[in-house]
PDB file of N, CA, C and O in Angstrom:
ATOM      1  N   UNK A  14       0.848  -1.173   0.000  1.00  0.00           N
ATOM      2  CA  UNK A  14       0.000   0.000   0.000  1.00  0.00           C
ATOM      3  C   UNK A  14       0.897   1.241   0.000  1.00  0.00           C
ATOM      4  O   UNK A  14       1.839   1.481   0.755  1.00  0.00           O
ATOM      5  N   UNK A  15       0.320   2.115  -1.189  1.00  0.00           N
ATOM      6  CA  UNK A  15       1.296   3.354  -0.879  1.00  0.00           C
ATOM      7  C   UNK A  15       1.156   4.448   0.122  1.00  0.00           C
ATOM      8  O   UNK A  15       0.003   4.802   0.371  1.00  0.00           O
ATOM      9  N   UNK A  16       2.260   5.115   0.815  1.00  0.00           N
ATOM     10  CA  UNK A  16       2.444   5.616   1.643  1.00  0.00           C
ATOM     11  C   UNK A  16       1.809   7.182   1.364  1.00  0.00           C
ATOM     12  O   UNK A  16       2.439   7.873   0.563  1.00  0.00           O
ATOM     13  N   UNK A  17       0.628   7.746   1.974  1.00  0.00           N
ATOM     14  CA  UNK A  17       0.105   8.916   1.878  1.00  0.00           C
ATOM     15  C   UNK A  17       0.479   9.590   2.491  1.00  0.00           C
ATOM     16  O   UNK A  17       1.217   9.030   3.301  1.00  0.00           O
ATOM     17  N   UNK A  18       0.409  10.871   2.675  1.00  0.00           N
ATOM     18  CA  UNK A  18       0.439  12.063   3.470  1.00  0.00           C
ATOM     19  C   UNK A  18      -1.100  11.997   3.600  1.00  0.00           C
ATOM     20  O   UNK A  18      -1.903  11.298   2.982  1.00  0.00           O
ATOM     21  N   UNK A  19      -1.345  13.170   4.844  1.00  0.00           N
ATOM     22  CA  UNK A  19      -2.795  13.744   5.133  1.00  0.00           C
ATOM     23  C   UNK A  19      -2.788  14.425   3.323  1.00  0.00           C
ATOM     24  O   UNK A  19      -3.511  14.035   2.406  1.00  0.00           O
ATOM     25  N   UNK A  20      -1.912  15.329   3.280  1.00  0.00           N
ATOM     26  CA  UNK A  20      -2.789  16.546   2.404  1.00  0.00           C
ATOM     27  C   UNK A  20      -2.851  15.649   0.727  1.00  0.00           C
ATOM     28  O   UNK A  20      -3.633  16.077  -0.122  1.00  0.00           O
ATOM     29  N   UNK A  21      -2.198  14.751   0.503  1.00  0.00           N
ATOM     30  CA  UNK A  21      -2.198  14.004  -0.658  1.00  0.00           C
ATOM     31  C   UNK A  21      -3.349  13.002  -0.610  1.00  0.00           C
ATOM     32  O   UNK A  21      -3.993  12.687  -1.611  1.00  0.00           O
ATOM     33  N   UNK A  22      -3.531  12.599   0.412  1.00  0.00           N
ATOM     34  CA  UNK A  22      -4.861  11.585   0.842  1.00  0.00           C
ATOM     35  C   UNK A  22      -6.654  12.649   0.531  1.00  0.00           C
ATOM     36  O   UNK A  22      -7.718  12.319   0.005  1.00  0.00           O
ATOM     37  N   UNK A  23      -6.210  13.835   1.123  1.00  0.00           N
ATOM     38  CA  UNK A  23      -7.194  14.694   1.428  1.00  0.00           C
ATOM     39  C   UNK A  23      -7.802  14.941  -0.296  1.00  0.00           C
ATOM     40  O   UNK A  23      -8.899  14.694  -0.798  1.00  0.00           O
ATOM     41  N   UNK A  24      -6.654  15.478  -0.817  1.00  0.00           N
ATOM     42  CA  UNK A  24      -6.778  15.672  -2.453  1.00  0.00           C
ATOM     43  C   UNK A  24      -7.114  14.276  -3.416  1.00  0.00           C
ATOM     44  O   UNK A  24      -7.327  14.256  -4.628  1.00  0.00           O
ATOM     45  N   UNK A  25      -7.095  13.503  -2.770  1.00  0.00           N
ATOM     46  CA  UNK A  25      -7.298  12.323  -3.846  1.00  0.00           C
ATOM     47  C   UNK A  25      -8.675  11.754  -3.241  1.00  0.00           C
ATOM     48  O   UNK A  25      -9.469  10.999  -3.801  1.00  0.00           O
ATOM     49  N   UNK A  26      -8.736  12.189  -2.233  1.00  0.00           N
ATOM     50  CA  UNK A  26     -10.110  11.936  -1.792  1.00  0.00           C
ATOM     51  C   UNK A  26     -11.389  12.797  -2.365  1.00  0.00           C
ATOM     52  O   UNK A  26     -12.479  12.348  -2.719  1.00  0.00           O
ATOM     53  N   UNK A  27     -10.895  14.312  -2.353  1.00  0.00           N
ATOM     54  CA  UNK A  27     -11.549  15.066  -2.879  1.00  0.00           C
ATOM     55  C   UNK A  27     -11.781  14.796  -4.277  1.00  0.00           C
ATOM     56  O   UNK A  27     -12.942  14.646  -4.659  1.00  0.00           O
ATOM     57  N   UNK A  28     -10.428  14.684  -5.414  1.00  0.00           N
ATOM     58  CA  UNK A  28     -10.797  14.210  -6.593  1.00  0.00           C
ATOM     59  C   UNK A  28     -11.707  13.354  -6.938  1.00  0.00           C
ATOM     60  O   UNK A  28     -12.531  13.543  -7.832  1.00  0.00           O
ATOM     61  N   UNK A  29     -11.578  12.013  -6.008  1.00  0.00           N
ATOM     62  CA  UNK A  29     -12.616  11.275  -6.298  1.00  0.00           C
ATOM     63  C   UNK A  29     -13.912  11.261  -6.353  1.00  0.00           C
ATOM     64  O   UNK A  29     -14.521  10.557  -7.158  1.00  0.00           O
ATOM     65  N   UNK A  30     -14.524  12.101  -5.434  1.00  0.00           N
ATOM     66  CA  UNK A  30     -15.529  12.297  -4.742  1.00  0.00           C
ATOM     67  C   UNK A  30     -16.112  13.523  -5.598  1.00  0.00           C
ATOM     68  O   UNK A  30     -17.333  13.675  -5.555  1.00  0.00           O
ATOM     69  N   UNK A  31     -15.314  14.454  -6.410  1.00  0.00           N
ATOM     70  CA  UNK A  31     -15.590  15.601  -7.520  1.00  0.00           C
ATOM     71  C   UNK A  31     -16.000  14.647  -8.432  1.00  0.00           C
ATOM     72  O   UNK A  31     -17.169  14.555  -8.808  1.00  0.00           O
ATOM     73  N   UNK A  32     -14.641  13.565  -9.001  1.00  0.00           N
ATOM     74  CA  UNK A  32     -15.815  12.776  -9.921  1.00  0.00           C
ATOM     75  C   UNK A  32     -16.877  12.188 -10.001  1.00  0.00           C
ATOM     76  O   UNK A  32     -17.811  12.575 -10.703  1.00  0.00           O
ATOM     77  N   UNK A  33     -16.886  11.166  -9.287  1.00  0.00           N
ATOM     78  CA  UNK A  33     -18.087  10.622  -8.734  1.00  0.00           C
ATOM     79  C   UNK A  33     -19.320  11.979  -8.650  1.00  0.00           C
ATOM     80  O   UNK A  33     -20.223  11.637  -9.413  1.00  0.00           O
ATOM     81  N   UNK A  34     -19.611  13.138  -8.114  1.00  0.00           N
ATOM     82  CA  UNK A  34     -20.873  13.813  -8.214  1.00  0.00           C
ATOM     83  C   UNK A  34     -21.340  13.975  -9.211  1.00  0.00           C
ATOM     84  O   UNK A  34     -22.523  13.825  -9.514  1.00  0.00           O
ATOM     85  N   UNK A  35     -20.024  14.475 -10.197  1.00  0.00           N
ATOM     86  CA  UNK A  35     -20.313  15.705 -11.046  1.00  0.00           C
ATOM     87  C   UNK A  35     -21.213  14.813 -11.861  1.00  0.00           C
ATOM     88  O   UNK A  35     -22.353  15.120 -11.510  1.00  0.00           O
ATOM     89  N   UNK A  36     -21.280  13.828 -12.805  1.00  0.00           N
ATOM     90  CA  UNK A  36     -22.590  12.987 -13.232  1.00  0.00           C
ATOM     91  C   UNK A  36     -23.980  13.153 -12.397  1.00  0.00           C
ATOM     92  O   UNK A  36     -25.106  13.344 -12.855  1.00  0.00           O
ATOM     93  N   UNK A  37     -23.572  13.024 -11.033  1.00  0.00           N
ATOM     94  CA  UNK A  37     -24.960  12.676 -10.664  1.00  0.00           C
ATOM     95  C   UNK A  37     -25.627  14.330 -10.083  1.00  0.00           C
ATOM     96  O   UNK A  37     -26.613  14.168  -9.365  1.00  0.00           O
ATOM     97  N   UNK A  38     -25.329  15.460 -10.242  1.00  0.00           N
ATOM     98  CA  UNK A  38     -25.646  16.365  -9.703  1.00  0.00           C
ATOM     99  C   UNK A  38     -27.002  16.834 -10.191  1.00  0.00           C
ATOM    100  O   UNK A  38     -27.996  17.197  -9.562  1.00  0.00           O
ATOM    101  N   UNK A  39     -26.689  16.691 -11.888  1.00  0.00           N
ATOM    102  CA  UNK A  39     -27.698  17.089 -12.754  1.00  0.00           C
ATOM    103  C   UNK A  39     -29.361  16.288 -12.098  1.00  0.00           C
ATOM    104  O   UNK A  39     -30.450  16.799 -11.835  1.00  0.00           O
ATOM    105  N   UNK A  40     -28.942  15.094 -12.039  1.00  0.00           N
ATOM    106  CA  UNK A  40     -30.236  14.055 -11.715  1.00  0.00           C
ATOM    107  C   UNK A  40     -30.780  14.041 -10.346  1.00  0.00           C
ATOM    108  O   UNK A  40     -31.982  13.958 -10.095  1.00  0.00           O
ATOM    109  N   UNK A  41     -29.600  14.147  -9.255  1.00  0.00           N
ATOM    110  CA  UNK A  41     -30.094  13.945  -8.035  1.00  0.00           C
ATOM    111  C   UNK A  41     -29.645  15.452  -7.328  1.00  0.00           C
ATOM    112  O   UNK A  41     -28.530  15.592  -6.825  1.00  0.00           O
ATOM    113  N   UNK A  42     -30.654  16.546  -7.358  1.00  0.00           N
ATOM    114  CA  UNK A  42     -30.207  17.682  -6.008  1.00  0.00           C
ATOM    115  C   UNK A  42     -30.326  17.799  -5.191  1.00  0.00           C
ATOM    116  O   UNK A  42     -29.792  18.608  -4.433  1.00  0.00           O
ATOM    117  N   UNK A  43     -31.481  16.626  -4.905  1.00  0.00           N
ATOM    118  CA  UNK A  43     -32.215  16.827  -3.327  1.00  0.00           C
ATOM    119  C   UNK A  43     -31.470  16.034  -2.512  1.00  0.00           C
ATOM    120  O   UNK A  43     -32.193  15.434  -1.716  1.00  0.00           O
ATOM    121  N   UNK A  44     -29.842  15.691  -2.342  1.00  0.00           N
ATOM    122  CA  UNK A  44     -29.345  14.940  -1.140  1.00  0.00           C
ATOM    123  C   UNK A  44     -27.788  15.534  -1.571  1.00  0.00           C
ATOM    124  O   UNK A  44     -27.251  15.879  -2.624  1.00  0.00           O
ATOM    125  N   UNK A  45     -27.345  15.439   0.021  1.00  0.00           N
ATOM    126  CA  UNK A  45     -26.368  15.706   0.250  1.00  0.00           C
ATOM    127  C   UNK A  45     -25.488  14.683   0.648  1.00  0.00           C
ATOM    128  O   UNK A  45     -25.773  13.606   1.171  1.00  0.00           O
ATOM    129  N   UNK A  46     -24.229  15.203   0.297  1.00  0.00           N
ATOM    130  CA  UNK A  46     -23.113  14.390   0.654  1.00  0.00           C
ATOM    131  C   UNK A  46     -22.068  14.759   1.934  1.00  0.00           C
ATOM    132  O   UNK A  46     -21.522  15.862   1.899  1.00  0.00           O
ATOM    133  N   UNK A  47     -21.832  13.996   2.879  1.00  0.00           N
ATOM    134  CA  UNK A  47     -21.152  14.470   3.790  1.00  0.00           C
ATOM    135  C   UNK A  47     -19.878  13.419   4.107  1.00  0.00           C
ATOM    136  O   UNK A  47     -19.852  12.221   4.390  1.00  0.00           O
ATOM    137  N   UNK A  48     -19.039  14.239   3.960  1.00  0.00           N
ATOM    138  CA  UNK A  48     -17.455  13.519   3.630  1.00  0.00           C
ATOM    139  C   UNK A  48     -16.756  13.719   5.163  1.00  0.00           C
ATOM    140  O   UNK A  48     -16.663  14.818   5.710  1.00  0.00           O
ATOM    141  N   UNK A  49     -16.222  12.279   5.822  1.00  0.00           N
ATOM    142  CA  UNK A  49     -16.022  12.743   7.147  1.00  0.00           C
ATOM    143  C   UNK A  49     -14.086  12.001   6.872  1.00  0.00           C
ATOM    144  O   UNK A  49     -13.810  10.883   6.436  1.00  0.00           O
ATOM    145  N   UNK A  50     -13.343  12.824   7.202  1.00  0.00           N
ATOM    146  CA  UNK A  50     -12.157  11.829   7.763  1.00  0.00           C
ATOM    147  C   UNK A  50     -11.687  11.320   8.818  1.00  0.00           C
ATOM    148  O   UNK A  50     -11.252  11.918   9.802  1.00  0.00           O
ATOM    149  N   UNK A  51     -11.756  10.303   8.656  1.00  0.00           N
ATOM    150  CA  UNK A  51     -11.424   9.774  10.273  1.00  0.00           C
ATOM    151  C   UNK A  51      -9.858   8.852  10.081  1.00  0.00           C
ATOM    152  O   UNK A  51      -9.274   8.244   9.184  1.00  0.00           O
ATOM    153  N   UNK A  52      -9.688   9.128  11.235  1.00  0.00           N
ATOM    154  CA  UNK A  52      -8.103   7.937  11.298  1.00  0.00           C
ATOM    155  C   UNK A  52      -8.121   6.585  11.446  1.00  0.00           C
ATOM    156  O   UNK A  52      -8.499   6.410  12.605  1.00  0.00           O
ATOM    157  N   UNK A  53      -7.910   5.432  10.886  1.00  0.00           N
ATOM    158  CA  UNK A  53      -8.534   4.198  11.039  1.00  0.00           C
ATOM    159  C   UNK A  53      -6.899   3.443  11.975  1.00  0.00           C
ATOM    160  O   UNK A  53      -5.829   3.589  11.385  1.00  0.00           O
ATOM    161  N   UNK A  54      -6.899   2.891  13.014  1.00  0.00           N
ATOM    162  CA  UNK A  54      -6.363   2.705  13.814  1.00  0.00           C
ATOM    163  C   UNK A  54      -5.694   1.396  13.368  1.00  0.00           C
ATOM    164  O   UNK A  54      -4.520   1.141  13.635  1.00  0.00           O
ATOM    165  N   UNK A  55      -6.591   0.491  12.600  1.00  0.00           N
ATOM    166  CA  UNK A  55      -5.899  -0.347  12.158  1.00  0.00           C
ATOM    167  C   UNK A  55      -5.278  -0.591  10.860  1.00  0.00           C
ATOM    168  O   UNK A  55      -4.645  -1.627  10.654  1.00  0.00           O
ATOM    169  N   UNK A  56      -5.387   0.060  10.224  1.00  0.00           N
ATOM    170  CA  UNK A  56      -4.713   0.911   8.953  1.00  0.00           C
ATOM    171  C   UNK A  56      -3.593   1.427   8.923  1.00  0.00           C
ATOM    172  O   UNK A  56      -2.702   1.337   8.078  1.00  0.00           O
ATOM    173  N   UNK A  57      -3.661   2.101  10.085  1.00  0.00           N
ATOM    174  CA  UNK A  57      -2.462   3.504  10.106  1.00  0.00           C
ATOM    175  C   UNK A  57      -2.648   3.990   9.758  1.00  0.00           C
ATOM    176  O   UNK A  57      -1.584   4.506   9.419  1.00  0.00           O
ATOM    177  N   UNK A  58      -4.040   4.992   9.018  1.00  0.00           N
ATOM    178  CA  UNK A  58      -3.801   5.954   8.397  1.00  0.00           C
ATOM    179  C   UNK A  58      -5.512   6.905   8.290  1.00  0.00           C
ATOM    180  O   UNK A  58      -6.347   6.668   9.163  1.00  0.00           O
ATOM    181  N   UNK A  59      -5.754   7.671   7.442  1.00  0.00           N
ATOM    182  CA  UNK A  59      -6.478   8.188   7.408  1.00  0.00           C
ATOM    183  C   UNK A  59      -7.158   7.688   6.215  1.00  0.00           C
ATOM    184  O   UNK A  59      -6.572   7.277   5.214  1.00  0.00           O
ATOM    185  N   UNK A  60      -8.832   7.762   6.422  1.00  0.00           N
ATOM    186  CA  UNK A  60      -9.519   6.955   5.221  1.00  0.00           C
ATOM    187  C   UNK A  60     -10.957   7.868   5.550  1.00  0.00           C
ATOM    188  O   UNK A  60     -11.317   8.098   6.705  1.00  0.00           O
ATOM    189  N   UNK A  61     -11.666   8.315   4.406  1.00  0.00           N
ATOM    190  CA  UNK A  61     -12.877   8.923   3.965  1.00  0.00           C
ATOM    191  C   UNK A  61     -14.121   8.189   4.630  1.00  0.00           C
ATOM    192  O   UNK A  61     -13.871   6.988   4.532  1.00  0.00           O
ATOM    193  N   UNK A  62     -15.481   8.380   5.332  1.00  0.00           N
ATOM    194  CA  UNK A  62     -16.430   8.020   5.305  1.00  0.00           C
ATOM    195  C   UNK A  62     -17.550   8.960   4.900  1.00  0.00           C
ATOM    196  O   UNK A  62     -17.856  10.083   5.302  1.00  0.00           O
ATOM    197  N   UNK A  63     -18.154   8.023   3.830  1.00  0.00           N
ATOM    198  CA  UNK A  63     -18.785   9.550   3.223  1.00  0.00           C
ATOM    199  C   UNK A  63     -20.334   8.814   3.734  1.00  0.00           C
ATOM    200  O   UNK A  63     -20.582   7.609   3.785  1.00  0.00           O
ATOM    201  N   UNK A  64     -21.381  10.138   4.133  1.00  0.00           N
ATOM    202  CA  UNK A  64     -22.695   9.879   4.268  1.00  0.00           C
ATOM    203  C   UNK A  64     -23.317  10.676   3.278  1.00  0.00           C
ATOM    204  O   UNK A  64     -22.807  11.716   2.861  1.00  0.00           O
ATOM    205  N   UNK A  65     -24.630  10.132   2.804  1.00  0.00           N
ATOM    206  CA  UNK A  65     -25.489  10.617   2.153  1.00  0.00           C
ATOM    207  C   UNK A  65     -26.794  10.977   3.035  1.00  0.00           C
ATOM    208  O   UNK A  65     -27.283  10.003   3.607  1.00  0.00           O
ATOM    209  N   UNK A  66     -27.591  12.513   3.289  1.00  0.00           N
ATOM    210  CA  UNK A  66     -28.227  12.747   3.723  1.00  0.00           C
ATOM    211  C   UNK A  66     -29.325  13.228   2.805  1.00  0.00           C
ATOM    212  O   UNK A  66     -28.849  13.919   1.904  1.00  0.00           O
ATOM    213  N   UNK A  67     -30.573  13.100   2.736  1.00  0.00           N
ATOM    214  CA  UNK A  67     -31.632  13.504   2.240  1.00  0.00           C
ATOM    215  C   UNK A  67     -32.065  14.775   2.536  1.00  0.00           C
ATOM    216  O   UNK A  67     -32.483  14.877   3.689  1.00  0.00           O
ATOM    217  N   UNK A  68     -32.123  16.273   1.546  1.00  0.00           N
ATOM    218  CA  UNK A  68     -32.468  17.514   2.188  1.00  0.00           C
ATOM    219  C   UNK A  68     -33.647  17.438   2.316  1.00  0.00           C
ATOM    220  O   UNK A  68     -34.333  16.658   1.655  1.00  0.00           O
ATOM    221  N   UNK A  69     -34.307  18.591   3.585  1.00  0.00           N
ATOM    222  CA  UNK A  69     -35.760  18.504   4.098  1.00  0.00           C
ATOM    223  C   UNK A  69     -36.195  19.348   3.026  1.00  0.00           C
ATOM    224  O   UNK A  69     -37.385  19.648   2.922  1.00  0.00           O
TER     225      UNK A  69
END
């Protein structure tokens, strides 16, 4: 596994997560995405949990 930094992890997380919407923005507006980072302990490292919330 390659060795990340926070701010290289942060950006490739973000990239991904830019791609992944940008298709679905047009179709779906009514929900949100909420991108959390957390440190995974048995990993070593830092890893994305993303939630999807439904707007009222």
């Amino acid at each position: 596994m390659p060795h990340l930094t926070r701010r290289g992890f942060i950006g490739t997380a973000l990239a991904a997560g830019t791609a992944r919407a940008v298709p679905t923005v047009a179709s779906k507006a009514a929900t949100r995405r909420i991108l959390t980072l957390v440190y995974d302990k048995s990993l070593g490292m830092m890893r994305a949990v993303e939630k999807i919330v439904p707007l009222r």
